[in-house]
Amino acid sequence: MKKISLIFMIIFIMMIWVSLGYAAKAPYKIGVNLELTGPWAEITKTLKNAMILEVERINKAGGINGRPLELIFEDNGFDVGRAAANMTKFTKDKEILLVIGPFEDNLQATTRAIAEREKITNIIICPSNPMVRDLKQQWAFNIAQNDIIVSQKLVDLSIARKYKKALVFPAAHPLALSLADYYKKFAEEKGMKVIISQETHKPTDIDMTPQLTKLKPIIEKEKVDVFYAATSGPPGPIVCKNLRALGIKIPILGTHAFGFGFIIALGGEAMEGVEFPSAKPVVFDQLDENDPVKPINIDFDKRWKERYGTPSDQIAGYGHDTIGLISDSLKRIKGKVTRSSLRDALENTKEFKGTHGIYQFSPTEHDGLKKKDLVFVRIEGGKFKRIKFPGME
């Protein structure tokens, strides 16, 4: 009888050890809701690969607090309904601590609302716009600079170039329209004249010649000296190609989304001379030697090349920084890791160095980067080249 009791006790103790061991190694689960198919597929593929690269590096080094990170991917197919369904699915899995994505501005409002209702952190890569900022949401955090900051930096560039009159051709979605409005506001405060075109385009358009043909007489009549393509993704280089094909030769400005790796390849010679405010990973090798994010970019680029055989870029940098911010937040949590404690830790991020800049969040500020984290870039000789203007950096 004693032997049987002893055996049961040994089995019981072993079960406890196994249970504790499992708990210690159970992963921190992260949902990823991205446009893995559709017009943004190449961009989100880069983002996905960067996050995988960083998670594997962290896990190889022992994980966070002895626990690995686990990414769970769902494809929203560039569809708002699927994006919402993915978000809802993630919220119902109580082991998932937060959700990254969607990427595209058009899909975010719905997922942000779900995050707020279900109290789960939603990290957004694409910049925020007034529609979502005015909601003062507590569970959504933004990685890229918002529309106000990008517009201010672009006006700095316009003033440095001594432009007097600009024509803005915006995409027909909230973020692009906000970029157009803020550019007009800040530029006219500096003495410029800005005309926002009534013609717009969709993110999925593959030819803007009809709209640009209507704008050509306005450019000539108003003596416009710079054209601002307030858009992102594939439409950017298409606008530039269509504009040059119509014989319009004035300078072109772009948003910071013109720093995506495929932009030059897609636009070809039409991209020559285009200038825009840029994220630092686009020209990390041209950053000042004392820039604190330069060594971070150099290290990441080396690891990216070893894994994927190409240089790292702006989107890859977003993936690196997103996982880094999550990792940093998890390390700072005292006590049990929950959705709430992770949100609070992320909100209290201070001076986190990423590839894009120095991130800081607070209870009143969920946009992590500032204007100082942007640089000026010109496409020259088929490459991204950093340009500087005294007093504007």
mmCIF file of C-alpha atoms in Angstrom:
data_model
loop_
_atom_site.group_PDB
_atom_site.id
_atom_site.type_symbol
_atom_site.label_atom_id
_atom_site.label_comp_id
_atom_site.label_asym_id
_atom_site.label_seq_id
_atom_site.Cartn_x
_atom_site.Cartn_y
_atom_site.Cartn_z
ATOM 1 C CA MET A 1 0.000 0.000 0.000
ATOM 2 C CA LYS A 2 2.817 2.354 0.927
ATOM 3 C CA LYS A 3 4.552 1.585 -2.373
ATOM 4 C CA ILE A 4 1.379 2.459 -4.314
ATOM 5 C CA SER A 5 1.006 5.753 -2.403
ATOM 6 C CA LEU A 6 4.654 6.577 -3.039
ATOM 7 C CA ILE A 7 4.242 5.871 -6.761
ATOM 8 C CA PHE A 8 1.181 8.123 -6.961
ATOM 9 C CA MET A 9 3.047 10.880 -5.114
ATOM 10 C CA ILE A 10 6.003 10.618 -7.497
ATOM 11 C CA ILE A 11 3.643 10.765 -10.499
ATOM 12 C CA PHE A 12 1.875 13.764 -8.960
ATOM 13 C CA ILE A 13 5.149 15.607 -8.397
ATOM 14 C CA MET A 14 6.298 14.816 -11.928
ATOM 15 C CA MET A 15 3.029 16.170 -13.302
ATOM 16 C CA ILE A 16 3.574 19.402 -11.405
ATOM 17 C CA TRP A 17 7.114 19.685 -12.768
ATOM 18 C CA VAL A 18 5.888 19.060 -16.303
ATOM 19 C CA SER A 19 3.089 21.595 -15.823
ATOM 20 C CA LEU A 20 5.472 24.239 -14.505
ATOM 21 C CA GLY A 21 7.921 23.541 -17.290
ATOM 22 C CA TYR A 22 5.187 23.922 -19.893
ATOM 23 C CA ALA A 23 3.956 27.155 -18.335
ATOM 24 C CA ALA A 24 7.472 28.565 -18.388
ATOM 25 C CA LYS A 25 7.876 27.738 -22.057
ATOM 26 C CA ALA A 26 4.354 28.580 -23.278
ATOM 27 C CA PRO A 27 4.745 31.217 -26.003
ATOM 28 C CA TYR A 28 3.608 34.804 -25.961
ATOM 29 C CA LYS A 29 1.167 34.738 -28.877
ATOM 30 C CA ILE A 30 0.837 37.666 -31.275
ATOM 31 C CA GLY A 31 -1.876 37.900 -33.929
ATOM 32 C CA VAL A 32 -0.913 39.395 -37.300
ATOM 33 C CA ASN A 33 -3.734 40.649 -39.546
ATOM 34 C CA LEU A 34 -2.213 41.642 -42.901
ATOM 35 C CA GLU A 35 -3.037 42.088 -46.595
ATOM 36 C CA LEU A 36 -1.011 39.046 -47.634
ATOM 37 C CA THR A 37 -2.880 38.864 -50.945
ATOM 38 C CA GLY A 38 -4.132 41.722 -53.102
ATOM 39 C CA PRO A 39 -2.432 44.984 -54.185
ATOM 40 C CA TRP A 40 -0.348 45.285 -50.996
ATOM 41 C CA ALA A 41 0.901 41.688 -51.025
ATOM 42 C CA GLU A 42 4.557 42.442 -51.836
ATOM 43 C CA ILE A 43 4.748 45.103 -49.134
ATOM 44 C CA THR A 44 3.201 42.923 -46.449
ATOM 45 C CA LYS A 45 5.388 39.984 -47.485
ATOM 46 C CA THR A 46 8.416 42.110 -46.576
ATOM 47 C CA LEU A 47 6.783 43.114 -43.306
ATOM 48 C CA LYS A 48 5.993 39.480 -42.496
ATOM 49 C CA ASN A 49 9.545 38.338 -43.286
ATOM 50 C CA ALA A 50 11.026 41.052 -41.068
ATOM 51 C CA MET A 51 8.840 40.074 -38.127
ATOM 52 C CA ILE A 52 9.714 36.404 -38.588
ATOM 53 C CA LEU A 53 13.420 37.259 -38.706
ATOM 54 C CA GLU A 54 13.233 39.191 -35.445
ATOM 55 C CA VAL A 55 11.096 36.638 -33.628
ATOM 56 C CA GLU A 56 13.479 33.827 -34.598
ATOM 57 C CA ARG A 57 16.445 35.872 -33.358
ATOM 58 C CA ILE A 58 14.734 36.565 -30.025
ATOM 59 C CA ASN A 59 13.642 32.955 -29.561
ATOM 60 C CA LYS A 60 17.107 31.635 -30.400
ATOM 61 C CA ALA A 61 18.475 33.826 -27.612
ATOM 62 C CA GLY A 62 16.040 32.342 -25.096
ATOM 63 C CA GLY A 63 12.878 34.308 -25.787
ATOM 64 C CA ILE A 64 11.401 36.847 -23.387
ATOM 65 C CA ASN A 65 11.402 35.870 -19.719
ATOM 66 C CA GLY A 66 12.242 32.334 -20.851
ATOM 67 C CA ARG A 67 9.212 32.177 -23.135
ATOM 68 C CA PRO A 68 9.272 32.275 -26.951
ATOM 69 C CA LEU A 69 7.289 34.649 -29.137
ATOM 70 C CA GLU A 70 4.822 33.128 -31.595
ATOM 71 C CA LEU A 71 3.345 34.937 -34.606
ATOM 72 C CA ILE A 72 -0.067 33.787 -35.856
ATOM 73 C CA PHE A 73 -0.801 35.117 -39.352
ATOM 74 C CA GLU A 74 -4.187 35.715 -40.966
ATOM 75 C CA ASP A 75 -4.672 37.128 -44.474
ATOM 76 C CA ASN A 76 -7.338 39.827 -44.805
ATOM 77 C CA GLY A 77 -7.027 39.940 -48.614
ATOM 78 C CA PHE A 78 -7.287 43.754 -48.661
ATOM 79 C CA ASP A 79 -10.935 43.383 -47.634
ATOM 80 C CA VAL A 80 -12.432 45.276 -44.708
ATOM 81 C CA GLY A 81 -14.837 42.458 -43.876
ATOM 82 C CA ARG A 82 -12.076 39.881 -43.683
ATOM 83 C CA ALA A 83 -9.900 42.265 -41.682
ATOM 84 C CA ALA A 84 -12.722 42.641 -39.152
ATOM 85 C CA ALA A 85 -13.337 38.884 -39.071
ATOM 86 C CA ASN A 86 -9.640 38.204 -38.452
ATOM 87 C CA MET A 87 -9.561 40.767 -35.660
ATOM 88 C CA THR A 88 -12.624 39.247 -34.025
ATOM 89 C CA LYS A 89 -11.103 35.765 -34.293
ATOM 90 C CA PHE A 90 -7.936 36.955 -32.571
ATOM 91 C CA THR A 91 -9.842 38.631 -29.728
ATOM 92 C CA LYS A 92 -11.660 35.376 -28.933
ATOM 93 C CA ASP A 93 -8.379 33.513 -28.458
ATOM 94 C CA LYS A 94 -7.474 34.592 -24.942
ATOM 95 C CA GLU A 95 -3.856 33.471 -25.394
ATOM 96 C CA ILE A 96 -3.274 36.178 -28.016
ATOM 97 C CA LEU A 97 -1.922 39.251 -26.259
ATOM 98 C CA LEU A 98 -2.093 41.792 -29.077
ATOM 99 C CA VAL A 99 -2.714 42.159 -32.816
ATOM 100 C CA ILE A 100 -0.481 43.722 -35.482
ATOM 101 C CA GLY A 101 -2.223 45.179 -38.546
ATOM 102 C CA PRO A 102 -3.953 45.742 -40.861
ATOM 103 C CA PHE A 103 -1.477 47.738 -42.921
ATOM 104 C CA GLU A 104 -3.727 49.817 -45.193
ATOM 105 C CA ASP A 105 -5.429 52.932 -43.824
ATOM 106 C CA ASN A 106 -8.817 51.965 -45.301
ATOM 107 C CA LEU A 107 -9.029 48.811 -43.177
ATOM 108 C CA GLN A 108 -7.948 50.217 -39.837
ATOM 109 C CA ALA A 109 -11.008 52.012 -38.516
ATOM 110 C CA THR A 110 -12.926 48.756 -38.099
ATOM 111 C CA THR A 111 -10.128 46.818 -36.401
ATOM 112 C CA ARG A 112 -9.341 49.723 -34.089
ATOM 113 C CA ALA A 113 -12.983 49.809 -32.975
ATOM 114 C CA ILE A 114 -12.940 46.064 -32.281
ATOM 115 C CA ALA A 115 -9.691 46.430 -30.339
ATOM 116 C CA GLU A 116 -11.216 49.173 -28.233
ATOM 117 C CA ARG A 117 -14.349 47.166 -27.507
ATOM 118 C CA GLU A 118 -12.509 43.936 -26.712
ATOM 119 C CA LYS A 119 -9.619 45.625 -24.902
ATOM 120 C CA ILE A 120 -6.736 44.210 -26.911
ATOM 121 C CA THR A 121 -3.760 46.171 -28.230
ATOM 122 C CA ASN A 122 -3.796 46.872 -31.984
ATOM 123 C CA ILE A 123 -0.458 47.980 -33.456
ATOM 124 C CA ILE A 124 -0.890 49.813 -36.754
ATOM 125 C CA ILE A 125 1.972 50.277 -39.222
ATOM 126 C CA CYS A 126 0.389 52.834 -41.564
ATOM 127 C CA PRO A 127 0.162 56.455 -40.292
ATOM 128 C CA SER A 128 -2.849 57.587 -38.307
ATOM 129 C CA ASN A 129 -5.299 60.154 -39.665
ATOM 130 C CA PRO A 130 -7.693 62.653 -37.988
ATOM 131 C CA MET A 131 -10.687 60.341 -38.210
ATOM 132 C CA VAL A 132 -9.075 57.793 -35.876
ATOM 133 C CA ARG A 133 -7.025 60.217 -33.771
ATOM 134 C CA ASP A 134 -10.149 62.139 -32.780
ATOM 135 C CA LEU A 135 -11.554 58.955 -31.255
ATOM 136 C CA LYS A 136 -8.771 59.077 -28.622
ATOM 137 C CA GLN A 137 -8.562 55.287 -28.580
ATOM 138 C CA GLN A 138 -6.680 53.663 -25.728
ATOM 139 C CA TRP A 139 -5.752 50.344 -27.362
ATOM 140 C CA ALA A 140 -4.392 51.381 -30.798
ATOM 141 C CA PHE A 141 -0.730 52.370 -31.293
ATOM 142 C CA ASN A 142 0.856 53.755 -34.473
ATOM 143 C CA ILE A 143 4.338 52.955 -35.749
ATOM 144 C CA ALA A 144 4.775 55.370 -38.680
ATOM 145 C CA GLN A 145 4.675 59.177 -38.417
ATOM 146 C CA ASN A 146 1.182 60.624 -38.673
ATOM 147 C CA ASP A 147 -0.154 62.850 -41.445
ATOM 148 C CA ILE A 148 0.560 66.069 -39.544
ATOM 149 C CA ILE A 149 4.253 65.286 -39.080
ATOM 150 C CA VAL A 150 4.728 64.113 -42.680
ATOM 151 C CA SER A 151 3.013 67.269 -43.967
ATOM 152 C CA GLN A 152 5.160 69.548 -41.822
ATOM 153 C CA LYS A 153 8.334 67.881 -43.065
ATOM 154 C CA LEU A 154 7.181 68.113 -46.682
ATOM 155 C CA VAL A 155 6.468 71.817 -46.264
ATOM 156 C CA ASP A 156 10.004 72.238 -44.890
ATOM 157 C CA LEU A 157 11.261 70.623 -48.091
ATOM 158 C CA SER A 158 9.018 72.844 -50.256
ATOM 159 C CA ILE A 159 10.211 76.017 -48.552
ATOM 160 C CA ALA A 160 13.845 74.921 -48.854
ATOM 161 C CA ARG A 161 13.277 74.471 -52.604
ATOM 162 C CA LYS A 162 11.573 77.892 -52.786
ATOM 163 C CA TYR A 163 8.394 76.536 -54.357
ATOM 164 C CA LYS A 164 5.644 79.141 -54.663
ATOM 165 C CA LYS A 165 2.622 77.256 -55.986
ATOM 166 C CA ALA A 166 1.782 73.560 -55.607
ATOM 167 C CA LEU A 167 -0.894 71.316 -57.081
ATOM 168 C CA VAL A 168 -1.874 68.327 -54.916
ATOM 169 C CA PHE A 169 -3.286 65.136 -56.455
ATOM 170 C CA PRO A 170 -4.602 63.006 -53.551
ATOM 171 C CA ALA A 171 -5.783 59.432 -53.347
ATOM 172 C CA ALA A 172 -9.433 59.028 -52.381
ATOM 173 C CA HIS A 173 -9.013 57.730 -48.848
ATOM 174 C CA PRO A 174 -8.928 59.503 -45.450
ATOM 175 C CA LEU A 175 -5.166 59.471 -44.879
ATOM 176 C CA ALA A 176 -4.249 60.834 -48.326
ATOM 177 C CA LEU A 177 -6.949 63.512 -48.173
ATOM 178 C CA SER A 178 -5.712 64.524 -44.741
ATOM 179 C CA LEU A 179 -2.124 64.719 -46.037
ATOM 180 C CA ALA A 180 -3.369 67.041 -48.778
ATOM 181 C CA ASP A 181 -5.294 69.249 -46.362
ATOM 182 C CA TYR A 182 -2.460 69.555 -43.862
ATOM 183 C CA TYR A 183 0.075 70.279 -46.591
ATOM 184 C CA LYS A 184 -2.139 73.120 -47.817
ATOM 185 C CA LYS A 185 -2.612 74.456 -44.282
ATOM 186 C CA PHE A 186 1.059 74.447 -43.307
ATOM 187 C CA ALA A 187 2.341 75.574 -46.707
ATOM 188 C CA GLU A 188 -0.019 78.543 -46.928
ATOM 189 C CA GLU A 189 1.034 79.564 -43.420
ATOM 190 C CA LYS A 190 4.528 79.838 -44.935
ATOM 191 C CA GLY A 191 3.342 81.945 -47.869
ATOM 192 C CA MET A 192 2.860 79.285 -50.548
ATOM 193 C CA LYS A 193 -0.248 78.857 -52.700
ATOM 194 C CA VAL A 194 -1.647 75.308 -52.729
ATOM 195 C CA ILE A 195 -4.362 73.939 -55.005
ATOM 196 C CA ILE A 196 -5.916 70.604 -54.044
ATOM 197 C CA SER A 197 -7.198 68.826 -57.119
ATOM 198 C CA GLN A 198 -10.840 67.812 -57.326
ATOM 199 C CA GLU A 199 -9.578 64.846 -59.303
ATOM 200 C CA THR A 200 -8.533 61.902 -57.137
ATOM 201 C CA HIS A 201 -7.570 58.259 -57.575
ATOM 202 C CA LYS A 202 -8.150 54.935 -55.863
ATOM 203 C CA PRO A 203 -5.409 52.809 -54.282
ATOM 204 C CA THR A 204 -6.170 50.124 -56.866
ATOM 205 C CA ASP A 205 -6.038 52.374 -59.974
ATOM 206 C CA ILE A 206 -3.489 51.292 -62.583
ATOM 207 C CA ASP A 207 -3.719 54.361 -64.850
ATOM 208 C CA MET A 208 -4.361 57.987 -63.826
ATOM 209 C CA THR A 209 -3.955 59.511 -67.307
ATOM 210 C CA PRO A 210 -7.630 60.634 -67.519
ATOM 211 C CA GLN A 211 -7.418 62.565 -64.240
ATOM 212 C CA LEU A 212 -3.985 64.016 -64.988
ATOM 213 C CA THR A 213 -5.073 65.121 -68.477
ATOM 214 C CA LYS A 214 -7.708 67.293 -66.783
ATOM 215 C CA LEU A 215 -5.059 68.729 -64.460
ATOM 216 C CA LYS A 216 -2.592 69.677 -67.190
ATOM 217 C CA PRO A 217 -4.403 72.929 -68.171
ATOM 218 C CA ILE A 218 -4.587 73.930 -64.490
ATOM 219 C CA ILE A 219 -0.838 73.399 -64.087
ATOM 220 C CA GLU A 220 -0.167 75.594 -67.136
ATOM 221 C CA LYS A 221 -2.739 78.312 -66.353
ATOM 222 C CA GLU A 222 -1.843 78.632 -62.666
ATOM 223 C CA LYS A 223 1.899 78.385 -63.349
ATOM 224 C CA VAL A 224 2.231 75.619 -60.783
ATOM 225 C CA ASP A 225 5.892 74.969 -59.975
ATOM 226 C CA VAL A 226 5.589 71.683 -58.066
ATOM 227 C CA PHE A 227 3.252 68.669 -58.161
ATOM 228 C CA TYR A 228 2.505 66.727 -54.963
ATOM 229 C CA ALA A 229 1.350 63.115 -55.373
ATOM 230 C CA ALA A 230 -0.389 62.584 -52.026
ATOM 231 C CA THR A 231 -0.595 58.829 -52.280
ATOM 232 C CA SER A 232 1.166 55.626 -51.283
ATOM 233 C CA GLY A 233 2.033 52.197 -52.565
ATOM 234 C CA PRO A 234 1.828 51.286 -56.276
ATOM 235 C CA PRO A 235 -0.172 54.419 -57.282
ATOM 236 C CA GLY A 236 2.843 56.655 -56.529
ATOM 237 C CA PRO A 237 5.098 55.585 -59.415
ATOM 238 C CA ILE A 238 2.077 55.213 -61.717
ATOM 239 C CA VAL A 239 1.204 58.872 -61.151
ATOM 240 C CA CYS A 240 4.790 59.867 -61.936
ATOM 241 C CA LYS A 241 4.899 57.800 -65.152
ATOM 242 C CA ASN A 242 1.544 59.115 -66.368
ATOM 243 C CA LEU A 243 2.526 62.689 -65.537
ATOM 244 C CA ARG A 244 5.800 62.519 -67.462
ATOM 245 C CA ALA A 245 4.089 60.763 -70.394
ATOM 246 C CA LEU A 246 1.821 63.814 -70.700
ATOM 247 C CA GLY A 247 4.878 66.034 -71.037
ATOM 248 C CA ILE A 248 4.509 67.636 -67.604
ATOM 249 C CA LYS A 249 8.050 68.292 -66.391
ATOM 250 C CA ILE A 250 7.618 70.222 -63.117
ATOM 251 C CA PRO A 251 9.186 68.743 -59.939
ATOM 252 C CA ILE A 252 7.264 66.000 -58.143
ATOM 253 C CA LEU A 253 6.919 65.592 -54.387
ATOM 254 C CA GLY A 254 5.786 62.398 -52.691
ATOM 255 C CA THR A 255 4.773 61.165 -49.272
ATOM 256 C CA HIS A 256 7.135 59.142 -47.093
ATOM 257 C CA ALA A 257 5.567 56.026 -48.644
ATOM 258 C CA PHE A 258 7.718 56.797 -51.721
ATOM 259 C CA GLY A 259 10.572 55.174 -49.814
ATOM 260 C CA PHE A 260 9.190 51.680 -50.388
ATOM 261 C CA GLY A 261 11.695 49.449 -52.149
ATOM 262 C CA PHE A 262 9.607 48.758 -55.268
ATOM 263 C CA ILE A 263 8.915 52.432 -56.073
ATOM 264 C CA ILE A 264 11.962 53.006 -58.279
ATOM 265 C CA ALA A 265 11.616 49.700 -60.124
ATOM 266 C CA LEU A 266 7.935 50.319 -60.860
ATOM 267 C CA GLY A 267 8.310 53.958 -61.924
ATOM 268 C CA GLY A 268 11.609 53.705 -63.793
ATOM 269 C CA GLU A 269 12.976 56.929 -65.270
ATOM 270 C CA ALA A 270 9.835 58.825 -64.261
ATOM 271 C CA MET A 271 10.992 58.644 -60.633
ATOM 272 C CA GLU A 272 14.176 60.572 -61.338
ATOM 273 C CA GLY A 273 14.261 63.755 -59.287
ATOM 274 C CA VAL A 274 11.237 62.948 -57.119
ATOM 275 C CA GLU A 275 11.736 64.194 -53.548
ATOM 276 C CA PHE A 276 9.966 63.339 -50.302
ATOM 277 C CA PRO A 277 10.306 63.201 -46.516
ATOM 278 C CA SER A 278 11.668 59.759 -45.775
ATOM 279 C CA ALA A 279 12.019 57.183 -43.050
ATOM 280 C CA LYS A 280 15.631 56.666 -41.993
ATOM 281 C CA PRO A 281 15.998 53.016 -43.155
ATOM 282 C CA VAL A 282 15.666 54.222 -46.765
ATOM 283 C CA VAL A 283 19.089 55.900 -46.547
ATOM 284 C CA PHE A 284 20.513 54.441 -43.357
ATOM 285 C CA ASP A 285 24.017 54.198 -44.836
ATOM 286 C CA GLN A 286 23.903 57.970 -45.447
ATOM 287 C CA LEU A 287 22.875 58.928 -41.910
ATOM 288 C CA ASP A 288 25.220 60.997 -39.749
ATOM 289 C CA GLU A 289 27.787 58.896 -37.906
ATOM 290 C CA ASN A 290 26.421 60.044 -34.537
ATOM 291 C CA ASP A 291 22.827 59.151 -35.392
ATOM 292 C CA PRO A 292 21.805 56.615 -32.692
ATOM 293 C CA VAL A 293 19.721 54.514 -35.113
ATOM 294 C CA LYS A 294 22.479 54.067 -37.711
ATOM 295 C CA PRO A 295 24.153 51.070 -36.001
ATOM 296 C CA ILE A 296 20.747 49.456 -35.470
ATOM 297 C CA ASN A 297 20.053 49.719 -39.195
ATOM 298 C CA ILE A 298 23.487 48.397 -40.103
ATOM 299 C CA ASP A 299 23.039 45.331 -37.904
ATOM 300 C CA PHE A 300 19.518 44.650 -39.183
ATOM 301 C CA ASP A 301 20.528 45.132 -42.820
ATOM 302 C CA LYS A 302 23.359 42.634 -42.396
ATOM 303 C CA ARG A 303 21.056 40.007 -40.930
ATOM 304 C CA TRP A 304 18.375 40.726 -43.561
ATOM 305 C CA LYS A 305 20.842 40.283 -46.426
ATOM 306 C CA GLU A 306 22.134 37.035 -44.956
ATOM 307 C CA ARG A 307 18.592 35.670 -44.759
ATOM 308 C CA TYR A 308 16.855 37.109 -47.835
ATOM 309 C CA GLY A 309 19.672 38.214 -50.139
ATOM 310 C CA THR A 310 18.451 41.796 -50.653
ATOM 311 C CA PRO A 311 19.006 45.083 -48.802
ATOM 312 C CA SER A 312 16.606 45.901 -45.979
ATOM 313 C CA ASP A 313 14.151 48.744 -46.567
ATOM 314 C CA GLN A 314 11.566 50.964 -44.945
ATOM 315 C CA ILE A 315 8.910 48.255 -44.608
ATOM 316 C CA ALA A 316 11.371 45.701 -43.249
ATOM 317 C CA GLY A 317 12.380 48.327 -40.694
ATOM 318 C CA TYR A 318 8.770 48.654 -39.560
ATOM 319 C CA GLY A 319 8.663 44.904 -38.955
ATOM 320 C CA HIS A 320 11.908 45.045 -36.977
ATOM 321 C CA ASP A 321 10.707 47.928 -34.829
ATOM 322 C CA THR A 322 7.264 46.450 -34.169
ATOM 323 C CA ILE A 323 8.693 43.230 -32.748
ATOM 324 C CA GLY A 324 11.319 45.221 -30.867
ATOM 325 C CA LEU A 325 8.681 47.396 -29.207
ATOM 326 C CA ILE A 326 6.663 44.340 -28.185
ATOM 327 C CA SER A 327 9.755 42.610 -26.829
ATOM 328 C CA ASP A 328 10.830 45.697 -24.901
ATOM 329 C CA SER A 329 7.351 46.064 -23.400
ATOM 330 C CA LEU A 330 7.165 42.419 -22.321
ATOM 331 C CA LYS A 331 10.520 42.715 -20.548
ATOM 332 C CA ARG A 332 9.313 45.680 -18.506
ATOM 333 C CA ILE A 333 6.144 44.065 -17.165
ATOM 334 C CA LYS A 334 6.251 43.386 -13.431
ATOM 335 C CA GLY A 335 4.011 40.503 -12.505
ATOM 336 C CA LYS A 336 1.581 38.636 -14.723
ATOM 337 C CA VAL A 337 1.632 39.298 -18.458
ATOM 338 C CA THR A 338 -1.899 40.076 -19.635
ATOM 339 C CA ARG A 339 -3.457 42.057 -22.462
ATOM 340 C CA SER A 340 -3.850 44.985 -20.080
ATOM 341 C CA SER A 341 -0.356 44.866 -18.599
ATOM 342 C CA LEU A 342 1.169 44.646 -22.080
ATOM 343 C CA ARG A 343 -0.855 47.629 -23.269
ATOM 344 C CA ASP A 344 0.260 49.640 -20.238
ATOM 345 C CA ALA A 345 3.909 48.722 -20.776
ATOM 346 C CA LEU A 346 3.754 49.693 -24.450
ATOM 347 C CA GLU A 347 2.122 53.008 -23.549
ATOM 348 C CA ASN A 348 5.020 53.750 -21.221
ATOM 349 C CA THR A 349 7.735 53.128 -23.834
ATOM 350 C CA LYS A 350 10.518 55.701 -23.471
ATOM 351 C CA GLU A 351 13.505 56.261 -25.763
ATOM 352 C CA PHE A 352 13.244 52.929 -27.585
ATOM 353 C CA LYS A 353 15.773 52.874 -30.434
ATOM 354 C CA GLY A 354 14.522 51.268 -33.626
ATOM 355 C CA THR A 355 15.538 51.423 -37.266
ATOM 356 C CA HIS A 356 13.160 54.333 -37.899
ATOM 357 C CA GLY A 357 14.018 56.479 -34.923
ATOM 358 C CA ILE A 358 13.496 56.930 -31.197
ATOM 359 C CA TYR A 359 10.036 55.748 -30.139
ATOM 360 C CA GLN A 360 8.100 57.247 -27.252
ATOM 361 C CA PHE A 361 4.491 56.614 -26.245
ATOM 362 C CA SER A 362 2.415 58.079 -23.440
ATOM 363 C CA PRO A 363 -1.211 58.057 -22.243
ATOM 364 C CA THR A 364 -1.879 61.085 -24.457
ATOM 365 C CA GLU A 365 0.356 60.137 -27.420
ATOM 366 C CA HIS A 366 0.079 56.853 -29.297
ATOM 367 C CA ASP A 367 2.130 57.982 -32.307
ATOM 368 C CA GLY A 368 5.640 56.781 -31.553
ATOM 369 C CA LEU A 369 7.823 58.794 -33.959
ATOM 370 C CA LYS A 370 8.414 62.518 -34.472
ATOM 371 C CA LYS A 371 9.386 64.865 -37.310
ATOM 372 C CA LYS A 372 13.046 64.657 -36.291
ATOM 373 C CA ASP A 373 12.931 60.957 -37.176
ATOM 374 C CA LEU A 374 12.372 61.811 -40.867
ATOM 375 C CA VAL A 375 15.023 62.850 -43.405
ATOM 376 C CA PHE A 376 14.828 64.355 -46.912
ATOM 377 C CA VAL A 377 15.378 62.048 -49.877
ATOM 378 C CA ARG A 378 15.746 62.514 -53.624
ATOM 379 C CA ILE A 379 15.634 59.743 -56.213
ATOM 380 C CA GLU A 380 18.775 60.193 -58.266
ATOM 381 C CA GLY A 381 20.456 57.805 -60.678
ATOM 382 C CA GLY A 382 17.895 55.155 -59.836
ATOM 383 C CA LYS A 383 18.765 55.259 -56.132
ATOM 384 C CA PHE A 384 17.589 56.929 -52.950
ATOM 385 C CA LYS A 385 19.901 59.799 -52.010
ATOM 386 C CA ARG A 386 19.734 61.769 -48.796
ATOM 387 C CA ILE A 387 19.629 65.555 -49.196
ATOM 388 C CA LYS A 388 20.178 68.138 -46.489
ATOM 389 C CA PHE A 389 19.048 71.716 -46.017
ATOM 390 C CA PRO A 390 20.665 73.912 -43.354
ATOM 391 C CA GLY A 391 18.296 74.545 -40.463
ATOM 392 C CA MET A 392 15.715 72.040 -41.706
ATOM 393 C CA GLU A 393 17.049 68.849 -40.077
#
